[in-house]
Amino acid sequence: MSSIEEILELERLEKDIFRGIVADTMLTRTFGGQVAGQALVSAVRTVDEQYRVHSLHGYFLRPGNPTIPTVFLVDRIRDGRSFCTRRVTGVQDGQAIFTMSASFHVGDVGIEHQDRIPPVPDPETLPDTSDSRDEELSWEFREWADWDLRFVPQEEIVRRRGVPAQQQVWFRYRGILPDAPVFHICTLAYMSDMTLLGSAQVPHPDAEIQQASLDHALWFLRPFRADEWLLYDQSSPSAGFGRALTQGRIFDRDGNLVAAVVQEGLTRLLRTE
């Protein structure tokens, strides 16, 4: 499979036009995290280094074809003294498959607080999912073999009162990534789409559903490395009408809240009785 370095290394076609690679994959449609990560790389390439990504908001408009490259068109919406904004459209075969707004900030001094990391087992005490013999899971871990994913067993999750669906996953990139902070940010944009929608299915383990990401929002709160352990604390506050709302908090090993995610996804029943 293609490495994250290959996936995020885009070709510049024109000043604000970029093209991603055709990544090796077993998927029948382009992974949403790949499109989001590449779109963010495109936006980053058009801003000065003094600006840091602080948020992105994306919509998945059409399923991507994994056998052809995606071209990304960047609009320079605003360049201010503290903030700048970019809009990116991912295009395949003349049609938009993804659109994203990304905001950048130079950084300021202000008030500080954060949620505490929930009580959770250390990742080393959990099984490495790449060793799974479950046929339904094994292909996923072959697809993302470069990622170490360790799910907290449902019986070990400390339940929050009134929360119907919770899931926790430790993850990290297995190799050593470049030191540039922006590379880790774009890598997390790629990774943040993985496993999140699955939190909506926790209360419905036997339901057969069609899943797809519909929209995705991500806020980068503190520095981190994607090749060190990160805890993805996920929940799904609502599901209905064939859609599910999911959200996640991402903490580093020291308990720092480094990112927050909100996503709505398609959760259409394949069979109704």
Coordinates of C-alpha atoms in Angstrom, one line a residue:
M1 CA 0.0 0.0 0.0
S2 CA 1.1 3.6 -0.5
S3 CA 2.8 5.3 2.4
I4 CA 1.4 8.5 3.9
E5 CA 4.4 10.4 2.6
E6 CA 3.5 9.3 -1.0
I7 CA -0.2 10.1 -0.5
L8 CA 0.5 13.6 0.8
E9 CA 3.2 14.5 -1.8
L10 CA 1.1 16.4 -4.4
E11 CA 2.2 17.6 -7.8
R12 CA 1.8 21.3 -8.5
L13 CA 0.2 21.7 -12.0
E14 CA -0.4 25.5 -11.8
K15 CA -0.1 28.2 -9.2
D16 CA -3.1 27.0 -7.2
I17 CA -3.8 23.7 -8.8
F18 CA -2.5 20.4 -7.5
R19 CA -2.8 16.7 -8.3
G20 CA -2.7 13.7 -5.9
I21 CA -1.3 10.3 -6.7
V22 CA -3.4 7.1 -7.4
A23 CA -2.8 5.3 -4.2
D24 CA -2.5 1.5 -3.9
T25 CA -5.8 0.4 -2.2
M26 CA -8.3 -2.4 -1.8
L27 CA -11.1 0.0 -1.5
T28 CA -13.8 0.4 -4.2
R29 CA -13.9 4.2 -3.6
T30 CA -11.3 6.7 -2.6
F31 CA -10.8 6.8 1.2
G32 CA -12.3 10.1 2.6
G33 CA -9.3 10.7 4.8
Q34 CA -7.0 10.6 1.7
V35 CA -9.1 13.3 -0.1
A36 CA -9.2 15.5 3.1
G37 CA -5.5 15.1 3.7
Q38 CA -4.6 15.9 0.1
A39 CA -6.9 18.9 0.0
L40 CA -5.3 20.3 3.2
V41 CA -1.8 19.9 1.7
S42 CA -3.0 21.8 -1.3
A43 CA -4.3 24.7 0.9
V44 CA -1.1 24.7 3.0
R45 CA 1.0 25.1 -0.2
T46 CA -0.6 28.5 -0.8
V47 CA -0.1 30.2 2.6
D48 CA 3.0 31.7 4.2
E49 CA 4.9 29.6 6.8
Q50 CA 3.9 32.0 9.6
Y51 CA 0.3 30.7 9.4
R52 CA -0.7 27.4 11.1
V53 CA -3.7 25.3 10.2
H54 CA -6.3 25.6 13.0
S55 CA -9.4 24.2 11.4
L56 CA -11.0 22.6 8.3
H57 CA -14.6 21.9 7.3
G58 CA -15.2 19.5 4.4
Y59 CA -18.1 18.0 2.5
F60 CA -17.9 14.7 0.6
L61 CA -20.0 15.3 -2.5
R62 CA -19.5 12.2 -4.6
P63 CA -17.7 8.9 -4.1
G64 CA -14.1 9.1 -5.4
N65 CA -12.7 6.8 -8.0
P66 CA -9.5 5.3 -6.5
T67 CA -8.1 4.4 -10.0
I68 CA -7.8 8.0 -11.1
P69 CA -6.0 11.0 -9.5
T70 CA -7.9 13.8 -7.8
V71 CA -7.1 17.4 -8.9
F72 CA -7.4 20.1 -6.2
L73 CA -8.3 23.7 -7.1
V74 CA -7.5 26.3 -4.4
D75 CA -9.2 29.6 -4.0
R76 CA -7.5 32.3 -1.9
I77 CA -10.5 33.6 0.0
R78 CA -8.7 35.9 2.5
D79 CA -5.2 36.9 3.6
G80 CA -5.3 38.9 6.9
R81 CA -2.8 39.8 9.5
S82 CA -3.8 37.1 11.9
F83 CA -6.0 34.7 9.9
C84 CA -6.2 33.5 6.3
T85 CA -8.7 31.3 4.6
R86 CA -8.6 28.9 1.7
R87 CA -11.3 27.0 -0.2
V88 CA -10.3 23.8 -1.9
T89 CA -12.3 21.7 -4.4
G90 CA -11.3 18.2 -5.3
V91 CA -12.2 17.2 -8.8
Q92 CA -12.3 13.9 -10.7
D93 CA -13.5 13.5 -14.3
G94 CA -14.7 17.1 -14.4
Q95 CA -17.0 16.8 -11.3
A96 CA -16.4 18.0 -7.7
I97 CA -16.1 15.1 -5.3
F98 CA -15.1 17.1 -2.2
T99 CA -15.1 20.7 -1.1
M100 CA -13.3 22.1 2.0
S101 CA -12.7 25.4 3.8
A102 CA -9.4 25.6 5.7
S103 CA -8.5 28.4 8.2
F104 CA -5.0 29.4 9.3
H105 CA -3.8 31.5 12.2
V106 CA -0.5 33.0 13.2
G107 CA -1.2 32.3 16.9
D108 CA -2.0 34.6 19.9
V109 CA -1.9 34.6 23.7
G110 CA -5.2 34.0 25.4
I111 CA -7.0 32.1 28.1
E112 CA -6.2 28.4 28.5
H113 CA -8.1 25.3 29.6
Q114 CA -8.9 21.8 28.3
D115 CA -10.8 18.6 29.0
R116 CA -9.0 15.9 30.9
I117 CA -8.0 12.7 29.1
P118 CA -10.4 9.9 30.2
P119 CA -9.2 6.9 32.2
V120 CA -8.1 4.4 29.6
P121 CA -5.7 1.4 29.4
D122 CA -2.2 2.0 28.1
P123 CA -1.9 1.1 24.4
E124 CA 0.8 -1.4 25.1
T125 CA -1.7 -3.5 27.1
L126 CA -4.1 -3.8 24.2
P127 CA -3.7 -6.3 21.3
D128 CA -2.2 -5.1 18.0
T129 CA -5.1 -5.3 15.5
S130 CA -2.7 -6.2 12.7
D131 CA -2.6 -9.6 14.3
S132 CA -6.4 -10.0 14.0
R133 CA -7.6 -13.2 12.4
D134 CA -11.1 -11.8 12.1
E135 CA -11.7 -11.9 8.3
E136 CA -14.1 -8.9 8.5
L137 CA -11.3 -6.9 10.1
S138 CA -8.1 -8.2 8.6
W139 CA -8.5 -6.5 5.2
E140 CA -8.9 -3.2 7.0
F141 CA -5.6 -3.7 8.8
R142 CA -3.9 -4.8 5.6
E143 CA -5.2 -1.6 3.9
W144 CA -3.8 0.6 6.7
A145 CA -0.8 -1.6 7.7
D146 CA 1.3 1.4 8.4
W147 CA -1.0 2.4 11.3
D148 CA -0.9 0.8 14.7
L149 CA -4.6 0.7 15.8
R150 CA -5.5 -0.5 19.3
F151 CA -9.2 -0.6 20.3
V152 CA -10.1 -0.3 23.9
P153 CA -12.5 -3.2 24.7
Q154 CA -16.1 -2.0 25.3
E155 CA -16.1 -3.5 28.8
E156 CA -13.1 -1.4 29.7
I157 CA -14.5 2.0 28.6
V158 CA -15.5 4.2 31.5
R159 CA -19.0 5.2 30.6
R160 CA -20.1 8.8 30.6
R161 CA -23.7 9.3 31.9
G162 CA -26.2 9.8 29.2
V163 CA -23.9 9.0 26.3
P164 CA -25.4 6.2 24.2
A165 CA -22.4 5.3 22.0
Q166 CA -18.7 5.4 23.0
Q167 CA -15.5 4.0 21.3
Q168 CA -11.9 4.6 22.1
V169 CA -8.9 3.8 19.9
W170 CA -5.2 4.4 20.4
F171 CA -3.4 5.0 17.1
R172 CA 0.0 6.0 15.8
Y173 CA 2.0 5.8 12.5
R174 CA 4.3 2.8 12.7
G175 CA 7.3 4.6 11.1
I176 CA 9.0 7.8 11.8
L177 CA 7.5 10.8 10.0
P178 CA 9.2 14.1 9.0
D179 CA 9.6 16.6 11.8
A180 CA 7.6 19.4 10.1
P181 CA 4.6 20.1 12.3
V182 CA 2.4 20.8 9.2
F183 CA 3.1 17.3 8.0
H184 CA 1.7 15.8 11.2
I185 CA -1.4 18.0 10.9
C186 CA -2.1 16.8 7.3
T187 CA -1.5 13.2 8.4
L188 CA -4.0 13.6 11.2
A189 CA -6.5 15.0 8.7
Y190 CA -6.0 11.8 6.8
M191 CA -6.3 9.6 9.9
S192 CA -9.3 11.4 11.6
D193 CA -11.8 9.9 9.1
M194 CA -10.7 6.4 10.1
T195 CA -12.9 4.5 12.7
L196 CA -14.9 7.5 13.7
L197 CA -18.2 6.6 12.0
G198 CA -17.9 3.1 13.6
S199 CA -18.7 4.6 17.0
A200 CA -22.3 5.1 15.8
Q201 CA -22.7 1.3 15.3
V202 CA -21.6 0.4 18.8
P203 CA -25.2 0.2 20.2
H204 CA -26.3 -1.6 17.0
P205 CA -23.7 -4.4 16.5
D206 CA -25.9 -6.6 14.3
A207 CA -27.2 -3.9 12.0
E208 CA -26.2 -4.2 8.4
I209 CA -25.6 -0.6 7.1
Q210 CA -24.1 1.3 4.3
Q211 CA -21.5 3.7 5.7
A212 CA -20.0 6.8 4.1
S213 CA -18.7 10.1 5.4
L214 CA -20.9 13.1 4.5
D215 CA -19.1 16.0 6.2
H216 CA -16.1 16.4 8.4
A217 CA -14.8 19.2 10.7
L218 CA -11.5 19.2 12.5
W219 CA -9.9 21.6 14.8
F220 CA -6.2 21.5 15.6
L221 CA -5.7 22.7 19.2
R222 CA -2.1 21.9 20.3
P223 CA 1.1 20.5 18.8
F224 CA 1.5 16.7 18.4
R225 CA 3.2 14.0 16.5
A226 CA 1.2 11.4 14.5
D227 CA 4.0 8.8 14.9
E228 CA 3.5 8.9 18.7
W229 CA 0.5 7.4 20.5
L230 CA -2.7 9.4 20.3
L231 CA -6.0 8.5 21.9
Y232 CA -9.2 8.9 19.7
D233 CA -12.0 9.2 22.2
Q234 CA -15.2 8.9 20.1
S235 CA -18.9 9.1 20.7
S236 CA -22.1 9.3 18.7
P237 CA -24.7 11.6 20.3
S238 CA -27.4 10.9 17.7
A239 CA -28.4 8.6 14.8
G240 CA -31.6 8.7 12.7
F241 CA -33.0 9.1 9.2
G242 CA -30.1 7.2 7.8
R243 CA -27.5 9.5 9.2
A244 CA -25.3 9.5 12.3
L245 CA -23.5 12.3 14.1
T246 CA -20.2 11.4 15.5
Q247 CA -17.5 13.4 17.4
G248 CA -14.1 12.7 18.7
R249 CA -11.5 14.2 21.1
I250 CA -7.8 13.4 20.3
F251 CA -5.3 13.4 23.2
D252 CA -1.6 12.7 23.2
R253 CA 0.1 10.3 25.6
D254 CA 0.7 13.1 28.1
G255 CA -3.1 14.0 28.2
N256 CA -2.9 17.1 26.1
L257 CA -6.1 17.7 24.0
V258 CA -4.5 18.1 20.6
A259 CA -7.6 18.0 18.2
A260 CA -11.3 17.8 18.1
V261 CA -13.5 16.3 15.3
V262 CA -17.2 16.3 14.4
Q263 CA -18.5 14.2 11.5
E264 CA -21.9 13.3 10.1
G265 CA -22.0 10.1 8.1
L266 CA -24.5 7.9 6.1
T267 CA -25.7 5.0 8.1
R268 CA -28.4 3.6 5.8
L269 CA -29.9 0.2 6.7
L270 CA -29.3 -2.4 4.0
R271 CA -32.1 -4.6 5.3
T272 CA -35.3 -3.5 7.0
E273 CA -37.6 -6.1 8.7

